[in-house]
CSV table of C-alpha atoms in Angstrom, one decimal:
chain,number,residue,atom,x,y,z
A,11,MET,CA,-0.1,0.0,0.0
A,12,MET,CA,2.8,2.3,0.9
A,13,THR,CA,4.2,1.8,-2.3
A,14,PHE,CA,1.5,2.5,-4.3
A,15,LEU,CA,1.3,5.8,-2.5
A,16,ARG,CA,4.6,6.8,-2.9
A,17,ALA,CA,4.2,6.0,-6.8
A,18,ILE,CA,1.2,8.1,-6.8
A,19,LEU,CA,2.8,11.2,-4.8
A,20,ARG,CA,6.0,10.9,-7.2
A,21,GLU,CA,3.6,11.2,-10.3
A,22,LEU,CA,1.9,14.0,-8.9
A,23,VAL,CA,5.4,15.6,-8.0
A,24,GLY,CA,6.6,15.0,-11.2
A,25,LEU,CA,3.7,16.9,-12.9
A,26,PHE,CA,4.7,20.2,-11.6
A,27,VAL,CA,8.6,19.5,-11.0
A,28,ASP,CA,10.2,17.8,-14.1
A,29,ASP,CA,13.3,19.4,-14.0
A,30,GLY,CA,14.8,20.3,-10.3
A,31,SER,CA,17.5,23.1,-11.7
A,32,LEU,CA,14.4,24.7,-13.5
A,33,ALA,CA,11.9,24.8,-10.6
A,34,VAL,CA,15.1,26.3,-8.0
A,35,ALA,CA,16.1,28.6,-10.4
A,36,LEU,CA,12.2,30.0,-11.1
A,37,LEU,CA,12.1,30.1,-7.1
A,38,LEU,CA,15.4,31.8,-6.6
A,39,TRP,CA,14.6,34.5,-9.5
A,40,CYS,CA,11.2,35.2,-7.9
A,41,ALA,CA,12.4,35.4,-4.6
A,42,ALA,CA,15.2,37.8,-5.8
A,43,VAL,CA,12.8,39.9,-7.8
A,44,GLY,CA,10.4,40.1,-4.8
A,45,ALA,CA,13.3,40.8,-2.4
A,46,ALA,CA,14.6,43.8,-4.8
A,47,MET,CA,10.8,45.1,-4.8
A,48,LYS,CA,10.9,45.2,-0.8
A,49,LEU,CA,14.3,46.6,-0.4
A,50,LEU,CA,13.6,49.6,-3.4
A,51,PRO,CA,9.8,50.9,-2.5
A,52,GLY,CA,10.6,53.2,-5.3
A,53,LEU,CA,10.3,51.0,-8.1
A,54,PRO,CA,7.3,50.7,-10.1
A,55,ALA,CA,5.3,47.6,-9.9
A,56,ALA,CA,5.5,47.0,-14.2
A,57,THR,CA,9.5,47.0,-13.2
A,58,GLY,CA,9.1,44.0,-11.2
A,59,GLY,CA,6.4,42.2,-13.2
A,60,MET,CA,8.9,42.9,-16.4
A,61,ALA,CA,11.6,41.7,-14.3
A,62,LEU,CA,10.0,38.3,-13.3
A,63,LEU,CA,8.6,37.8,-17.6
A,64,PHE,CA,11.9,38.5,-18.9
A,65,GLY,CA,14.0,36.6,-16.0
A,66,CYS,CA,11.8,33.8,-16.0
A,67,VAL,CA,11.8,33.3,-20.1
A,68,ALA,CA,15.5,33.7,-19.9
A,69,ILE,CA,15.6,30.9,-17.5
A,70,LEU,CA,13.6,28.8,-19.3
A,71,LEU,CA,15.0,29.1,-22.4
A,72,VAL,CA,18.3,28.6,-21.1
A,73,ASN,CA,17.1,25.2,-19.3
A,74,ILE,CA,15.6,24.4,-22.8
A,75,GLY,CA,18.9,24.7,-24.5
A,76,ARG,CA,20.6,22.7,-21.9
A,77,THR,CA,17.9,19.6,-22.3
A,78,ALA,CA,18.4,19.7,-26.1
A,79,LYS,CA,22.3,19.6,-25.6
A,80,ARG,CA,21.7,16.6,-23.4
A,81,ARG,CA,19.1,14.9,-25.7
A,82,VAL,CA,21.5,15.3,-28.4
A,83,GLY,CA,24.3,13.7,-27.2
A,84,LYS,CA,22.6,10.4,-26.2
A,85,ARG,CA,21.7,9.8,-29.8
């Protein structure tokens, strides 16, 4: 029974966190932008939003590039 529950939990986590480094990088980026917005209250909210958008897109593109290199290397 416990093995079955662990398998279900592992699959659920895998739905949201496929690549651990991507998840960690995104969490760290969001925390950094949030901290910067708190420490620099004069910044407009749009600045924080744009930083989140472009930072997350950049992190995603880097992750896609690394994944593609790994898959090409496996062939």
